[in-house]
CSV table of C-alpha atoms in Angstrom, one decimal:
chain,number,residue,atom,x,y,z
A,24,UNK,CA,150.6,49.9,42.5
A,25,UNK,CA,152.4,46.5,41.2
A,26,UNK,CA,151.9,42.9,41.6
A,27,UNK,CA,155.6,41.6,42.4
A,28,UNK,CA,156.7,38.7,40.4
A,29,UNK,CA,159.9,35.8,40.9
A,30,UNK,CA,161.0,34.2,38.1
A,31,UNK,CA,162.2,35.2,34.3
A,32,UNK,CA,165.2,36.2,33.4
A,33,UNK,CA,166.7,39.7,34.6
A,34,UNK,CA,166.3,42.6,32.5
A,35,UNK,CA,163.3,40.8,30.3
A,36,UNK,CA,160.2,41.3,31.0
A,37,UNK,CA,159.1,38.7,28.6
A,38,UNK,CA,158.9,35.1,30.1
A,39,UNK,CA,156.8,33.0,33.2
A,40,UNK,CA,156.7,34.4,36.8
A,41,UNK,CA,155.2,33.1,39.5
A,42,UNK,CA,152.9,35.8,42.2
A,43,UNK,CA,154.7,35.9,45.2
A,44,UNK,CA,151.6,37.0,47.1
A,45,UNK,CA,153.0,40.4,47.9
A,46,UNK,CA,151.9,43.6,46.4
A,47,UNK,CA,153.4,46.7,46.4
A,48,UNK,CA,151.5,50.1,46.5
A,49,UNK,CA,152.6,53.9,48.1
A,50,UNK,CA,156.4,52.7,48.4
A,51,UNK,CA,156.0,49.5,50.3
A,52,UNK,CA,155.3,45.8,50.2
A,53,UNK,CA,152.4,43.7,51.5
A,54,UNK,CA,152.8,40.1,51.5
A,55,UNK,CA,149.3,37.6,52.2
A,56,UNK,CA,150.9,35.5,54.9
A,57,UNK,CA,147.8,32.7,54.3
A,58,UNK,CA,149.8,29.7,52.4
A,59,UNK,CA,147.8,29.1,49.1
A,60,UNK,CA,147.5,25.4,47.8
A,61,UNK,CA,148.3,26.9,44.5
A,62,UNK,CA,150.8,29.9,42.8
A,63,UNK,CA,149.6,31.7,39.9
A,64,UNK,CA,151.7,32.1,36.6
A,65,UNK,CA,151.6,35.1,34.6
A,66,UNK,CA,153.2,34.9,30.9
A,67,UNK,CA,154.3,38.1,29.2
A,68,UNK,CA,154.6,37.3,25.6
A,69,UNK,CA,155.6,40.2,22.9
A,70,UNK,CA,152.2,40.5,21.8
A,71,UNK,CA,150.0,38.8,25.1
A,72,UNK,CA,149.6,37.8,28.5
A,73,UNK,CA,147.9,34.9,29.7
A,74,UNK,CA,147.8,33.1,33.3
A,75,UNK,CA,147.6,29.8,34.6
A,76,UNK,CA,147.4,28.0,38.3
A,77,UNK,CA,149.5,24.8,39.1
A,78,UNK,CA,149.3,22.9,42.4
A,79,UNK,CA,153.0,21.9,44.2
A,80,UNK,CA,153.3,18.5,42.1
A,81,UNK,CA,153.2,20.7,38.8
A,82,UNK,CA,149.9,19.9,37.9
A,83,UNK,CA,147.6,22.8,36.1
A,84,UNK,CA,144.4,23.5,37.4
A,85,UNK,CA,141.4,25.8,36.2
A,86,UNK,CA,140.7,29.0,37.2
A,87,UNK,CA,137.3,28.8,38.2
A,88,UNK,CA,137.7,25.8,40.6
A,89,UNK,CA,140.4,28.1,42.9
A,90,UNK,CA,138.2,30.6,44.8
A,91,UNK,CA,133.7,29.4,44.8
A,92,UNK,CA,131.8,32.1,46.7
A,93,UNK,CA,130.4,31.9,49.6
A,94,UNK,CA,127.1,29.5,49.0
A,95,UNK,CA,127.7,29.5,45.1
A,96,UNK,CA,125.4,27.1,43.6
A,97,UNK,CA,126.8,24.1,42.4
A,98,UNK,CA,126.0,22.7,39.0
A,99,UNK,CA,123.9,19.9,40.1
A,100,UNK,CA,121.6,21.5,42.7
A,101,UNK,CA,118.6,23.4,41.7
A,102,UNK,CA,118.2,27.5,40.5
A,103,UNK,CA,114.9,27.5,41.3
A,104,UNK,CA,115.5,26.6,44.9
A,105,UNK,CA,118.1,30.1,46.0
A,106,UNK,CA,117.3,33.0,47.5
A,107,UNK,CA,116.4,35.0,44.2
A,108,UNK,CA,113.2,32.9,44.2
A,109,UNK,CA,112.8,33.6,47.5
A,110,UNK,CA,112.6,37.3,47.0
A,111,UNK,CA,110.6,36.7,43.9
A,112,UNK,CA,107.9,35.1,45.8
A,113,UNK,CA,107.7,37.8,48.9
A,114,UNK,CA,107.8,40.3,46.1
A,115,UNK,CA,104.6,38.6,44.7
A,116,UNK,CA,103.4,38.7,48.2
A,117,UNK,CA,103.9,42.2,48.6
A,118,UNK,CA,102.3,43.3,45.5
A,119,UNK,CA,99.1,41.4,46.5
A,120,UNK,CA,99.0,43.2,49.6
A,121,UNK,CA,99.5,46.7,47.5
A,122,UNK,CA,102.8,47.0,48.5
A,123,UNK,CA,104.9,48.1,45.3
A,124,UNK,CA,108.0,49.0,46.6
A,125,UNK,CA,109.4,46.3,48.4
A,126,UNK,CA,110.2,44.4,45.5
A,127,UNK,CA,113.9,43.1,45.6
A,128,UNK,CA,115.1,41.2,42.4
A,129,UNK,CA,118.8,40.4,42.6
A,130,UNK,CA,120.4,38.5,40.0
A,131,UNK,CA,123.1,37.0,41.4
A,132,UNK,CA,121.2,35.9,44.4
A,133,UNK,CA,120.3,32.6,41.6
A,134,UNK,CA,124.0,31.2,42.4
A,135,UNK,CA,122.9,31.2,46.0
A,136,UNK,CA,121.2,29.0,48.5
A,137,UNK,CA,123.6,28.3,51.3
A,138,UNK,CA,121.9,26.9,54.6
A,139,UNK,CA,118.7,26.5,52.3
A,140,UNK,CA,115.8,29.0,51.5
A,141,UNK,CA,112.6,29.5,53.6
A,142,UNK,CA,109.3,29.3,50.8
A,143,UNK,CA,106.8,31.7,52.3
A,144,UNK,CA,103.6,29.9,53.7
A,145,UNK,CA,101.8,31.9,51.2
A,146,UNK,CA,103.4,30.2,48.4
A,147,UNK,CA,101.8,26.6,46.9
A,148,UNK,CA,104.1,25.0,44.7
A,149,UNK,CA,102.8,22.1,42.4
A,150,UNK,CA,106.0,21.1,40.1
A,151,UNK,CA,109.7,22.0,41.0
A,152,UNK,CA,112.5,21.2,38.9
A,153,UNK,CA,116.2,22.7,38.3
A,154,UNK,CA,114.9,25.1,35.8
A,155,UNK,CA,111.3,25.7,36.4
A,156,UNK,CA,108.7,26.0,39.4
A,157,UNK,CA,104.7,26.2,39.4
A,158,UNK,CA,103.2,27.9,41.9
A,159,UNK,CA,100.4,29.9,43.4
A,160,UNK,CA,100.3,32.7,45.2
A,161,UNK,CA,96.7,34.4,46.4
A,162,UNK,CA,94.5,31.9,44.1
A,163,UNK,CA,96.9,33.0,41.1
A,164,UNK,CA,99.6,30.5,39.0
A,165,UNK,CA,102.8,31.5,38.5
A,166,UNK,CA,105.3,29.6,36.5
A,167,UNK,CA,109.3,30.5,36.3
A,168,UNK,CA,111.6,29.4,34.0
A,169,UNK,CA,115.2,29.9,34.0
A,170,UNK,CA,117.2,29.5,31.0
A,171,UNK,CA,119.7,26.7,30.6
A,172,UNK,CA,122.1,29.4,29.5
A,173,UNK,CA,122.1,30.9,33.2
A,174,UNK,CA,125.6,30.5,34.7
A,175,UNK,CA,128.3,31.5,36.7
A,176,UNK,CA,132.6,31.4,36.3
A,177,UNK,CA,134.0,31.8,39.0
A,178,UNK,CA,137.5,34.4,38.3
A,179,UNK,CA,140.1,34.7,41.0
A,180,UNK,CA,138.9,37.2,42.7
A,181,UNK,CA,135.8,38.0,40.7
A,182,UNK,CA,133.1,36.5,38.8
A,183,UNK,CA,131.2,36.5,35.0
A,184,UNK,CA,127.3,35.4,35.3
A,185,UNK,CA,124.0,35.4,33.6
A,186,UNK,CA,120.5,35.4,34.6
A,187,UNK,CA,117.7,34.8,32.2
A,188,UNK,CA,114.1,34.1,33.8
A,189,UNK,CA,110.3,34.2,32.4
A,190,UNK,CA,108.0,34.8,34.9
A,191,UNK,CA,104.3,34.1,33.2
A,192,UNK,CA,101.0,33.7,34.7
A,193,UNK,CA,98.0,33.1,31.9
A,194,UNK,CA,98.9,34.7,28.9
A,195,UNK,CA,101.2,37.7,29.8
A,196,UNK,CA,105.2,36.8,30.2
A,197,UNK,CA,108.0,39.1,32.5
A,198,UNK,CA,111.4,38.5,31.0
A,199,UNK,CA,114.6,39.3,33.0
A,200,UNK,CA,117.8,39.5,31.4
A,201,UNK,CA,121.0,40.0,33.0
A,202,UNK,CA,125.0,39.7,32.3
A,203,UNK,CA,127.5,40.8,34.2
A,204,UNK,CA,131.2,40.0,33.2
A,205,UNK,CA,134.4,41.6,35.7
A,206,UNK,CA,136.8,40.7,33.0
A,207,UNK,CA,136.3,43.3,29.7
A,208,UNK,CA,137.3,42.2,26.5
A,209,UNK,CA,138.1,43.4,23.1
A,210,UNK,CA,134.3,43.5,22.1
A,211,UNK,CA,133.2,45.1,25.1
A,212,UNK,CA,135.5,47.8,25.9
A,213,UNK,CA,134.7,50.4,23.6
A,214,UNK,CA,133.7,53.5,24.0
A,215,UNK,CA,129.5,52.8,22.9
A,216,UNK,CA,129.4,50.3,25.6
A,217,UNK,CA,129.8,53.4,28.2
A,218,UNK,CA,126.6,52.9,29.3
A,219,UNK,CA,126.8,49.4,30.3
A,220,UNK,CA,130.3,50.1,32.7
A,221,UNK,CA,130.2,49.9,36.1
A,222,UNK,CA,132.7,52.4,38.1
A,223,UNK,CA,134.9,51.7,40.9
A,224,UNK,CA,137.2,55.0,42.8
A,225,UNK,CA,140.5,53.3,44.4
A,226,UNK,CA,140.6,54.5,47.4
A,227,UNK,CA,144.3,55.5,48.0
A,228,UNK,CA,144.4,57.6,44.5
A,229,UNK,CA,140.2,58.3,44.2
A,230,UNK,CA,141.0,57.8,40.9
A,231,UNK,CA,138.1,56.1,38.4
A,232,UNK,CA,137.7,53.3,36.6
A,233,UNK,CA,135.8,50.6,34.7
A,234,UNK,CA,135.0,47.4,36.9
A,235,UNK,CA,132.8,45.4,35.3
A,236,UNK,CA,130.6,45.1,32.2
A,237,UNK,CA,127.2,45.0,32.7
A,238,UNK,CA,123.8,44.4,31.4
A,239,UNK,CA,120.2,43.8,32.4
A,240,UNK,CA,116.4,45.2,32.4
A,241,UNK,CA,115.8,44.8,36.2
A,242,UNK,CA,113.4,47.8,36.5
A,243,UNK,CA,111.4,46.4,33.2
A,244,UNK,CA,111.1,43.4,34.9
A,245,UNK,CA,110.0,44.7,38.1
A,246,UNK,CA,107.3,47.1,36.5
A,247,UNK,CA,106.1,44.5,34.3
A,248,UNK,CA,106.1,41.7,37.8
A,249,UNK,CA,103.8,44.9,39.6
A,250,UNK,CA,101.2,44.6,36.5
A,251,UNK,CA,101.3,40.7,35.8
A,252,UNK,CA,100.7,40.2,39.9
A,253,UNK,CA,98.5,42.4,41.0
């Protein structure tokens, strides 16, 4: 597989070239025939690589401002009002009702809240800001809090992110932790972080590989959410 570059100088590989949009895999080219409002530069130094974006006047722009998902949150709007709290509170629900399994917590779900979420009638919320909630659920108070170092950067075709929430309700706190970062650098690719890779197959060679770093406690969190709401 290959990425095919214009630009440089022949015979060097050293230099700036410009993504022409076409790849080339199994002895022949694919081209994306979707104009982009951008190109994408890729620098080969002797000792580096780095890559940039410019618009057609010149002008450089950041990564993370090329490609939002679908529904990302935006940094002004709220992370307590996405689908993750969504699930949280029918999870609640459900474990009031004895039901222990249906319990979905999905990180990234934070970043997301496109079209707006639908807060179970069960659910009485008395404060709401961008970082916290009160709320009841079955005569019980719940309050979440979501730390101000929960984000999201967007890549160009993937993302980093970061989830941190306490759950508490009297005296007993759930923590959720969770980092997840599609880019692996020097300090996390090494061979005692094996544990924390995530694995992809290509499909044309079904050969492995590392996709992403990750982190969290999920099932911690969701055994400690059973005992705290029940």
């Amino acid at each position: 597989m290959a990425t095919v570059l214009v630009g440089g100088s022949a015979n060097n590989l050293l230099g700036d070239w410009s993504f022409t949009t076409c790849d080339y895999e199994a002895g022949s080219i694919s081209c994306n025939k979707k104009a982009k409002p951008y190109t994408i530069h890729y620098v080969f130094e002797a000792d580096s690589q780095f890559v940039y974006y410019t618009l057609a006047d010149g002008s450089c722009i950041p990564p993370e401002s090329l490609m939002p998902s679908d529904g990302t949150l935006d940094k002004d709007e709220s992370y307590t009002d996405t689908y993750a709290m969504q699930d949280l509170y029918n999870s609640i629900i459900n474990i009031k009702k004895g039901d222990t399994q249906n319990i979905s917590i999905i990180p990234s779900s934070f970043f997301l809240q496109k079209g707006g979420i639908t807060v179970p009638s069960e659910v009485a919320i008395s404060s709401q800001s961008k970082y916290a909630v009160t709320f009841t659920i079955g005569g019980q108070e719940f309050s979440a809090t979501i730390g101000e170092n929960t984000h999201r950067i967007q890549y160009y075709s993937d993302s980093q992110s970061e989830v941190d929430l306490d759950l508490a309700s009297g005296s007993k706190v759930c923590h959720l932790h969770y980092f997840r970062d599609a880019k692996l650098t020097s300090e996390t690719c090494k061979a005692e972080n094996a544990p924390n890779f995530e694995l992809d197959t290509h499909e044309e060679t079904g050969v492995e590989y590392v996709d992403s770093y990750k982190i969290e406690n999920i099932d911690e969190f969701k055994a400690c959410l059973i005992t705290l709401a029940q």
